[in-house]
Short mmCIF file of C-alpha atoms in Angstrom, two decimals:
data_model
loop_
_atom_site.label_atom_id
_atom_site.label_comp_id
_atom_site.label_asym_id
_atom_site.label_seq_id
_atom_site.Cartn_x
_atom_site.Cartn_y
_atom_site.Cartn_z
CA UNK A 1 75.53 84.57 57.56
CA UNK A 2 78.19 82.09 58.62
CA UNK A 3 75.47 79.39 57.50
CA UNK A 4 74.91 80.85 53.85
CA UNK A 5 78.62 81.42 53.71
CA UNK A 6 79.33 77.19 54.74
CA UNK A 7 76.48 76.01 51.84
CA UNK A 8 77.89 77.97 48.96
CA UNK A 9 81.37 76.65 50.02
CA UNK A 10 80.34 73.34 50.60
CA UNK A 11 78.37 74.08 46.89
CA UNK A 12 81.33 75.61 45.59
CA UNK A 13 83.61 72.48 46.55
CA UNK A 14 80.92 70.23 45.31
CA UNK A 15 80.54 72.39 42.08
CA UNK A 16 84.32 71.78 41.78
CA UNK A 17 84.80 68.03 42.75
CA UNK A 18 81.63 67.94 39.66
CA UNK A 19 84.01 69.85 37.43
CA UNK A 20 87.57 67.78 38.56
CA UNK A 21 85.24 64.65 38.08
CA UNK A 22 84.13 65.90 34.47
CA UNK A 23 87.67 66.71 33.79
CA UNK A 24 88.47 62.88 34.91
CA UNK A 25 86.04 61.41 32.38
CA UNK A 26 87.87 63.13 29.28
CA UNK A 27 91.32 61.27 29.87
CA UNK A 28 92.32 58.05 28.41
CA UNK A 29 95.39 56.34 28.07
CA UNK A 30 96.70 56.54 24.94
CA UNK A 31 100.08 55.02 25.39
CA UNK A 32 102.41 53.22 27.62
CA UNK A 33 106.13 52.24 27.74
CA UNK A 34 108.71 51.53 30.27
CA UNK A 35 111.65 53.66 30.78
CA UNK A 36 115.11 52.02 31.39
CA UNK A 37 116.30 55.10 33.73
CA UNK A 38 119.78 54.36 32.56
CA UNK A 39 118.75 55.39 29.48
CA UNK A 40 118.30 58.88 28.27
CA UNK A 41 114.17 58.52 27.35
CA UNK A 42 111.82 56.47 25.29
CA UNK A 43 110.08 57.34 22.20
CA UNK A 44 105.63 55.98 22.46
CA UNK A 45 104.03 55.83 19.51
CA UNK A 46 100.23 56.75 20.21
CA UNK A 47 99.35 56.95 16.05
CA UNK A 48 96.68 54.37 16.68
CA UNK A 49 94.46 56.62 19.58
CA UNK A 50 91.12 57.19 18.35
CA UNK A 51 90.60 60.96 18.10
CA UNK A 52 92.12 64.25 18.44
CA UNK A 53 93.59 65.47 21.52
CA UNK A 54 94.00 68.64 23.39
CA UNK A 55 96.99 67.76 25.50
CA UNK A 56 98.44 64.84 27.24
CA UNK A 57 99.49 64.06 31.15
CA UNK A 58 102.65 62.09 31.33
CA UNK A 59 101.52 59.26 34.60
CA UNK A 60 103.82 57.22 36.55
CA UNK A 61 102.36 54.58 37.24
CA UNK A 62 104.58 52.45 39.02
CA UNK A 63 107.15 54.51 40.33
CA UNK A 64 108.76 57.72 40.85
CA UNK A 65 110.76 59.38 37.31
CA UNK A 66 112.75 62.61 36.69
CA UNK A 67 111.85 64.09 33.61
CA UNK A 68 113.66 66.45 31.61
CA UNK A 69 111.91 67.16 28.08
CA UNK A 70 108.51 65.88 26.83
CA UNK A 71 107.89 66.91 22.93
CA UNK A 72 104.38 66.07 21.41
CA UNK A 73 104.65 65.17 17.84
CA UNK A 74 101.34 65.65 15.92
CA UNK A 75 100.05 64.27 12.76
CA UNK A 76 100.69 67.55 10.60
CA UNK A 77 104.31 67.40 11.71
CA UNK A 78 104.26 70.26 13.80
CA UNK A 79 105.79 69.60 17.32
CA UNK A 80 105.04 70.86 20.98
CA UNK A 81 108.21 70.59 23.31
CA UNK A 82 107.39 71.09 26.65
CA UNK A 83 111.51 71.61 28.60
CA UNK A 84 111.32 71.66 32.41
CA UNK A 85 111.90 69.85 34.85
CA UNK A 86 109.34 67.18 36.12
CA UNK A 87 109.86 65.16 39.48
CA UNK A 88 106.91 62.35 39.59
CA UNK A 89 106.01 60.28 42.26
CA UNK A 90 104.36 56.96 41.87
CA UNK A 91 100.61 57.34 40.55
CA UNK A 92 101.78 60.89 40.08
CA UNK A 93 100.86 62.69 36.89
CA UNK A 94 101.79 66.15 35.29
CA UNK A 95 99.71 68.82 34.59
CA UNK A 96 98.45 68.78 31.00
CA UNK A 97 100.67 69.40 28.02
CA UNK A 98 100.04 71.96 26.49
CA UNK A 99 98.19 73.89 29.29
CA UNK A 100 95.63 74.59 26.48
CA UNK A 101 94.88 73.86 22.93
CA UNK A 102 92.85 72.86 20.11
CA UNK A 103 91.66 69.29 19.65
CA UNK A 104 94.50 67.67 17.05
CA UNK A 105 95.54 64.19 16.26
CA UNK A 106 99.09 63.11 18.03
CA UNK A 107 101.61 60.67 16.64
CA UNK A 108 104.47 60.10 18.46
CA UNK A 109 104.81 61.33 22.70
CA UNK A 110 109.09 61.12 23.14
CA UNK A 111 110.39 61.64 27.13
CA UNK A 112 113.65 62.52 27.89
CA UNK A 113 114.68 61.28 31.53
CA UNK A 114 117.16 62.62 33.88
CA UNK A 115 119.57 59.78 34.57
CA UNK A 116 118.70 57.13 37.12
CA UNK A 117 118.67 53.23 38.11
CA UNK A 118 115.95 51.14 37.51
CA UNK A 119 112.95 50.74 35.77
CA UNK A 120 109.64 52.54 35.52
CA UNK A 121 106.56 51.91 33.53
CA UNK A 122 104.57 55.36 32.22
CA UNK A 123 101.42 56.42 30.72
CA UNK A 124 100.10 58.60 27.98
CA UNK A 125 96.95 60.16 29.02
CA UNK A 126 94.98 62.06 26.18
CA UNK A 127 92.95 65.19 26.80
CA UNK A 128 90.28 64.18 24.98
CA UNK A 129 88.69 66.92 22.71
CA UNK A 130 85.46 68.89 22.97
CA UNK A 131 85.15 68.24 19.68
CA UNK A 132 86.86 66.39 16.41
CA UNK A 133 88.48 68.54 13.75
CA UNK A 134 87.05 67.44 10.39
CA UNK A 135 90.15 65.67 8.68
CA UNK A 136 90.64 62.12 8.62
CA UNK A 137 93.65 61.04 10.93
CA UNK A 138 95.44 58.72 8.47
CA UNK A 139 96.80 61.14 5.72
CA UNK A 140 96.85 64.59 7.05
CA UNK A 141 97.74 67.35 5.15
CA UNK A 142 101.74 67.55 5.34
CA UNK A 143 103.81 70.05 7.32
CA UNK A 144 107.86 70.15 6.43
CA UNK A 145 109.73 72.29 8.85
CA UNK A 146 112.56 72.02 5.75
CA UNK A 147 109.81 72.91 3.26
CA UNK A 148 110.43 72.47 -0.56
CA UNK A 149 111.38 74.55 -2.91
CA UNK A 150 108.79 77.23 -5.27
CA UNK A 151 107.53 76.56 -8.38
CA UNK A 152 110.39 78.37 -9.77
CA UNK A 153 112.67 75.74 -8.54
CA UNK A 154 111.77 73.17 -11.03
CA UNK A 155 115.09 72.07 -12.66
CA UNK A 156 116.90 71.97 -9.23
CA UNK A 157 119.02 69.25 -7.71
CA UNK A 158 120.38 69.65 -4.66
CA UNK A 159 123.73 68.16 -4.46
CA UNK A 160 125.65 69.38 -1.81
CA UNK A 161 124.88 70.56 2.15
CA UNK A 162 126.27 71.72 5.44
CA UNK A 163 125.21 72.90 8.63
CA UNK A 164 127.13 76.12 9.68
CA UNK A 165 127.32 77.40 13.09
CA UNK A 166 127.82 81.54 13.38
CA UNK A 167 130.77 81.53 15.59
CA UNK A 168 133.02 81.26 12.71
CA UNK A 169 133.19 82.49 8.57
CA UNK A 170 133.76 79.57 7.04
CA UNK A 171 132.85 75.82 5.84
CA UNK A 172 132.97 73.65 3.14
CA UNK A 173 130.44 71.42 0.93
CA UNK A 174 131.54 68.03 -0.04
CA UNK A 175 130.54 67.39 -3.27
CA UNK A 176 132.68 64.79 -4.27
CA UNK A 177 133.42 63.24 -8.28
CA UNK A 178 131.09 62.07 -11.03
CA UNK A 179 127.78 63.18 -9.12
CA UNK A 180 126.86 65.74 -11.88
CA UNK A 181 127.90 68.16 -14.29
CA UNK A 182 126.12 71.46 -13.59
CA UNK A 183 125.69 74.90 -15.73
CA UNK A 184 124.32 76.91 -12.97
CA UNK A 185 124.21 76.50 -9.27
CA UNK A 186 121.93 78.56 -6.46
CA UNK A 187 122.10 78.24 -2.61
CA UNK A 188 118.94 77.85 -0.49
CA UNK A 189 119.21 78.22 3.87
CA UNK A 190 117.13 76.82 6.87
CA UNK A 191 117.06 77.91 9.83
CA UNK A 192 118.69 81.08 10.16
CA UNK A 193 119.29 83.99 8.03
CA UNK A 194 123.10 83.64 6.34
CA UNK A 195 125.33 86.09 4.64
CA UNK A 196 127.10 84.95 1.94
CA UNK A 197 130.75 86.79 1.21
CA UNK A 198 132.04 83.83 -1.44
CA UNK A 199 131.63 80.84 -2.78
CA UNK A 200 135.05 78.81 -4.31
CA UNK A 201 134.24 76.06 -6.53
CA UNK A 202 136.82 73.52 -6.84
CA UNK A 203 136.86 71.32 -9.57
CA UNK A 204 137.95 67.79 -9.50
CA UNK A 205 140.62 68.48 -11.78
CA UNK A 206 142.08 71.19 -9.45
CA UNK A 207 140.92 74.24 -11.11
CA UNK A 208 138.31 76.87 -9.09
CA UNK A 209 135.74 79.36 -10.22
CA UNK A 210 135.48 82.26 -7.31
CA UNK A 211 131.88 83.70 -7.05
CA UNK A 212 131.17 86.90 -5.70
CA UNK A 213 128.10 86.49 -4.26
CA UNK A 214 127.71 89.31 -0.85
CA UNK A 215 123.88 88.98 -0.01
CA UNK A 216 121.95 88.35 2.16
CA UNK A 217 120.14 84.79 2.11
CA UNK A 218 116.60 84.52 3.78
CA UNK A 219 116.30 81.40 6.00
CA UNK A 220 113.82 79.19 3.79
CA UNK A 221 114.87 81.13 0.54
CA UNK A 222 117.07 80.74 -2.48
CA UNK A 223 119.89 83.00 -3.70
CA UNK A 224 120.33 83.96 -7.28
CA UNK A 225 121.14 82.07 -9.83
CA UNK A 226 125.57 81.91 -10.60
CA UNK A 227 126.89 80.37 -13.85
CA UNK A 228 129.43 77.87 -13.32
CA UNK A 229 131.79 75.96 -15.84
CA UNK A 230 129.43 72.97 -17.02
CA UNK A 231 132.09 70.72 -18.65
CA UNK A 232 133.73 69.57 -15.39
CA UNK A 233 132.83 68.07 -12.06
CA UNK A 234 132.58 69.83 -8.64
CA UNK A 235 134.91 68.25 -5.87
CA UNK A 236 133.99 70.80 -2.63
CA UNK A 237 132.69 73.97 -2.65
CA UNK A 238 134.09 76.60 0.17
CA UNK A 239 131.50 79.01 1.41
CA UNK A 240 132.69 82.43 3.31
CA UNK A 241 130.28 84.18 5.04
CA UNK A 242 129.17 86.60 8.08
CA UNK A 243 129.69 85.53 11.26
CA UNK A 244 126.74 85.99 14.00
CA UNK A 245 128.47 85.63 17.07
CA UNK A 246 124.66 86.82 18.96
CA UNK A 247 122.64 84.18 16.96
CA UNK A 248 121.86 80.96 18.93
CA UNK A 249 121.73 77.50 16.73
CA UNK A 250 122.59 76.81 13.21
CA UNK A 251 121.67 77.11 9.68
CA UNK A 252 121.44 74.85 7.35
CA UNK A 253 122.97 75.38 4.17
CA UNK A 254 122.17 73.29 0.58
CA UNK A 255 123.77 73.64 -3.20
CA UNK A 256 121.11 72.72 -5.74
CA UNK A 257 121.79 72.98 -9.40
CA UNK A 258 120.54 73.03 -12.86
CA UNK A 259 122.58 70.00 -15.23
CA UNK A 260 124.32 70.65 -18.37
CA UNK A 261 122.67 70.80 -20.93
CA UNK A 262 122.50 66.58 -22.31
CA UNK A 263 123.58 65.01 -19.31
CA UNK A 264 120.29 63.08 -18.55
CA UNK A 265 120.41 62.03 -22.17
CA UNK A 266 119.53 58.56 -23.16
CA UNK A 267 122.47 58.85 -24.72
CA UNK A 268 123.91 61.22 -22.02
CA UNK A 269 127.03 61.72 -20.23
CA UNK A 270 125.46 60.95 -16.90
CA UNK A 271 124.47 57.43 -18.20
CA UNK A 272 128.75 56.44 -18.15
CA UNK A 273 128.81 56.68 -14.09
CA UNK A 274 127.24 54.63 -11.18
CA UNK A 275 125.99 51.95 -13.56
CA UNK A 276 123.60 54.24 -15.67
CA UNK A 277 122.12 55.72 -12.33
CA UNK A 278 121.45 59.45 -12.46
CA UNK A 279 120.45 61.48 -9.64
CA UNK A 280 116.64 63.50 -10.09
CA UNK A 281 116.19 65.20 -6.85
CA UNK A 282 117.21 65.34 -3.64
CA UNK A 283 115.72 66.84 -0.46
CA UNK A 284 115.71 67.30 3.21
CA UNK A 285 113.84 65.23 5.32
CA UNK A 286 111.57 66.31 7.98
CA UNK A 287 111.92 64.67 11.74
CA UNK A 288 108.31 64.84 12.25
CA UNK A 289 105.07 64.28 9.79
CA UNK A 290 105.48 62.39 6.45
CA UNK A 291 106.97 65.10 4.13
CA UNK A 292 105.18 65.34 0.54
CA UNK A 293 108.10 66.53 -1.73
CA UNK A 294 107.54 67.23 -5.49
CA UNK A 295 110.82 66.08 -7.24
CA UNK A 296 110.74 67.39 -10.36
CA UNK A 297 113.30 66.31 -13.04
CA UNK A 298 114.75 68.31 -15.18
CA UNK A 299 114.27 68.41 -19.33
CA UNK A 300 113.92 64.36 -18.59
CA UNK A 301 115.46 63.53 -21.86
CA UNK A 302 115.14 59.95 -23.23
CA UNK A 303 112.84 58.87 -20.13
CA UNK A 304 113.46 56.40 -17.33
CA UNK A 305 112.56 52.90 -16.75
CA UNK A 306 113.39 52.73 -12.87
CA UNK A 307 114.44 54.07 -9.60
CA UNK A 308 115.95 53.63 -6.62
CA UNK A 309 115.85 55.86 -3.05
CA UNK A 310 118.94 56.73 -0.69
CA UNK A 311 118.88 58.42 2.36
CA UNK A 312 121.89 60.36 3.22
CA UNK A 313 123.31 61.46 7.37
CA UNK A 314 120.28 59.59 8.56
CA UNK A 315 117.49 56.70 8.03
CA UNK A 316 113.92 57.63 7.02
CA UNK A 317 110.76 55.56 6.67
CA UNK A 318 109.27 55.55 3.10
CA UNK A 319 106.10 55.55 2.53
CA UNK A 320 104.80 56.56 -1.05
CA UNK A 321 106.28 56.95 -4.76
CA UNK A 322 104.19 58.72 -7.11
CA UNK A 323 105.55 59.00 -10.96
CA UNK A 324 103.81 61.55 -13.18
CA UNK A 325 104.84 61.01 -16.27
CA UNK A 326 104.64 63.22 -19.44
CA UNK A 327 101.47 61.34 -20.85
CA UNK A 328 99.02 58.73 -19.48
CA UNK A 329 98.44 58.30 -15.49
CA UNK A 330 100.61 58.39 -12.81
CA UNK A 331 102.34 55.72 -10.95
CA UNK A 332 101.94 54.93 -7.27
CA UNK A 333 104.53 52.68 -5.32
CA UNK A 334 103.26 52.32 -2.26
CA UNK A 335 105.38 50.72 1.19
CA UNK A 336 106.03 51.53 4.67
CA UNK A 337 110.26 50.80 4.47
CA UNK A 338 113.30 52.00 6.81
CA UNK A 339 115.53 53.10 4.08
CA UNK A 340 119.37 52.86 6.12
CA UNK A 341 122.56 55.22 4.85
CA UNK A 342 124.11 53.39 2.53
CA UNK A 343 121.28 50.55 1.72
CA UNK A 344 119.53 52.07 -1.10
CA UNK A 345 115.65 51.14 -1.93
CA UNK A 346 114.45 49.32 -5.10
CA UNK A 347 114.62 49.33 -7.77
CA UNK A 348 110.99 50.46 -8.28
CA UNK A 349 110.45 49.23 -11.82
CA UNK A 350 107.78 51.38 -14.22
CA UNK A 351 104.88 49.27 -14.96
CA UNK A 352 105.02 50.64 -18.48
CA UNK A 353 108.62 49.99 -19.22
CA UNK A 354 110.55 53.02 -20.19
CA UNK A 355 109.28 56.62 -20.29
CA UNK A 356 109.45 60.45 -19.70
CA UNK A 357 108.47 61.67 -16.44
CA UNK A 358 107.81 65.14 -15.58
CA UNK A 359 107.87 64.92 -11.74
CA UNK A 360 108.08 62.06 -8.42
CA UNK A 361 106.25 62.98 -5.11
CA UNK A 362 107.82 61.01 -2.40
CA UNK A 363 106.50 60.74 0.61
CA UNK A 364 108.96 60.00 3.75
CA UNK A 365 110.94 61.19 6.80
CA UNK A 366 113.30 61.43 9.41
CA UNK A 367 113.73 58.10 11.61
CA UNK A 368 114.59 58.46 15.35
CA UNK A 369 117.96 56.32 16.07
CA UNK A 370 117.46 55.59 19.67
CA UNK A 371 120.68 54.23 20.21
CA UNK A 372 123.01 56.84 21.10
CA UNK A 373 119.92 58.26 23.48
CA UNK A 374 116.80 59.91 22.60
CA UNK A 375 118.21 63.25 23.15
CA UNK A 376 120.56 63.01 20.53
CA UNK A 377 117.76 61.87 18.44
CA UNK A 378 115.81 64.48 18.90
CA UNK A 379 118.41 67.12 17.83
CA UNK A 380 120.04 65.15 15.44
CA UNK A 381 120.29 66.46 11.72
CA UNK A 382 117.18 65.59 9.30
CA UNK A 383 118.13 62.92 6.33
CA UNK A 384 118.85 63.91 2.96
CA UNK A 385 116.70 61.87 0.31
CA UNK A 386 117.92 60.83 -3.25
CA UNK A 387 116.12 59.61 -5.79
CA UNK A 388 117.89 58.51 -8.49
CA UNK A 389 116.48 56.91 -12.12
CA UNK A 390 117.53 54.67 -14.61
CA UNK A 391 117.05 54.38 -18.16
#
């Protein structure tokens, strides 16, 4: 009996060395950086692997490294973060992250590092997958964790935003002068649900419009629409709402509007400020992915001969411009630009010279700014974009 018992455990362990071996052959370095351990992490760009991936095994391969947070960042913009603590050893390597998934393409691999001295060099090992999902891995189909507005938002700008914690009942939206003059205003939240008590618009000639608003706002949803005085401009608007004292995070909240009636104009008011430069849309800015946002613009009166891009709170990389215009074929601008606060983009000038456009997708998003640590990179606010045209 013993000597049955011995060959199916000596099978067994071969059967399983066979396995571990097999396991072996599906990993291949995908990526590798070195990590200042003074530093709070590194950010390894594995976009150019060949394949999709079922997880990944963080190796150190020179040297031991504490390791705090590893996030996965795949092509469709969704993310995988994987927080615990991870003590490595040199030649040591973690167990695979994810434990288990489907085959996808990866992007980005960032590692946040418990402080420390020295330097240590890491690799990206790729699970390699059983087999390859059926999209290409250059332009996968988008995924916004802000995502854009319905089709019922077509005349929206947003204009204003803030992020609001729930241990208090109040904040307030810098809006600023000579932006726009709007007929109609709605709110729209991310992140969390958010009860709205009131809304105070100040205008920049002092005087305020009070809006009883007392709903309920859906996280990813719109409220209704309020009427607003259209003949002035909006300075700040002060928001009252519930406080959530049990609800962990934030929520993000954004003003968008519908302009008075005239103020794209060729002849328009909105032509008389920031050298003829009127804003079209705005949105937020996924961290992760390139976001596909259709802009669209209004009643577009008189038509456009230009624009420009801004990004607001944060830099983004820019990628594509698409103009659809009223009549004839669209437009495509096409670039791979860091686009900083305060450094706007273009001007991108219209092949055709000047003429209506009915909508712009842009596609873009959030940049990582490494330098004050990739932890505060990682849970930094998104960017807003602005796109603004010209006649």
């Amino acid at each position: 009996m013993f000597g049955r018992l011995g060959v199916a455990g000596i099978a067994l362990m071969a059967a399983s060395a066979l396995s571990y071996a097999n396991a072996e052959d599906k990993f291949v370095v995908i990526g590798t950086q070195t990590i200042d351990r003074s530093g709070s992490g590194v950010s390894i760009d594995v976009s150019d692997a060949e394949g999709a991936f079922s997880g990944i095994r963080i190796r150190a391969k020179n040297g031991p490294v504490d390791i705090d947070r590893v996030q996965i960042v795949y092509s469709d913009g969704s993310v995988h973060n994987e927080r615990r603590a991870i003590s490595l050893s040199k030649g040591e390597r973690t167990r695979p992250i994810p434990e288990a998934a489907a085959g996808r393409y990866i992007d980005t691999v960032n590692v946040v590092n418990k402080p420390g001295t020295g330097k240590v060099v890491v690799d990206v090992l790729g699970i390699k997958a059983k087999e390859q999902p059926p999209e290409a891995h250059p332009d996968p189909a988008p995924s916004n964790p802000f995502p854009a507005g319905s089709a019922e938002a077509d005349k929206d700008v947003m204009f204003g935003h803030q992020s609001v914690g729930f241990g208090i009942d109040r904040d307030v939206i810098k809006v600023g002068g000579d932006l726009g003059k709007f007929k109609r205003i709605r709110l729209r939240v991310l992140g969390n649900d958010v009860h709205v008590n009131v809304l105070r618009i100040v205008f920049i000639d002092g005087t305020e419009q009070n809006l009883e608003v007392d709903a309920d706002i859906k996280a990813n949803a719109y409220s209704n629409w309020f009427d607003i005085k259209g003949d002035r401009f909006i300075r700040e608007i002060q928001m009252t709402y519930r406080a959530h004292p049990g609800i962990q995070g934030q929520a993000r909240v954004e003003v968008t509007g519908e302009y008075a009636t005239g103020w794209l104009g060729a002849s328009g008011e909105g032509r008389n400020y920031h050298q003829g430069w009127v804003l079209l849309g705005a949105q937020t800015a996924g961290f992760t992915g390139f976001d596909r946002d259709m802009i669209r613009v209004g009643e577009n009166e008189g038509g456009f001969a230009r624009l420009r891009i801004e990004a607001i709170d944060r830099a983004i990389t820019l990628k594509e411009i698409r103009v659809k215009y009223v009549s004839g074929p669209d437009e495509v601008f096409t670039m791979h630009e860091r686009v900083d606060p305060g450094r706007p983009y273009g001007p991108l000038e219209f092949k055709g010279g000047t003429a209506p456009i009915k909508a712009i997708e842009a596609r873009y998003r959030s940049r990582f700014d490494l330098s004050k640590g990739l932890t505060s990179a990682l849970d930094g606010h998104p960017a807003v974009v602005q796109i603004w045209g010209q006649h």
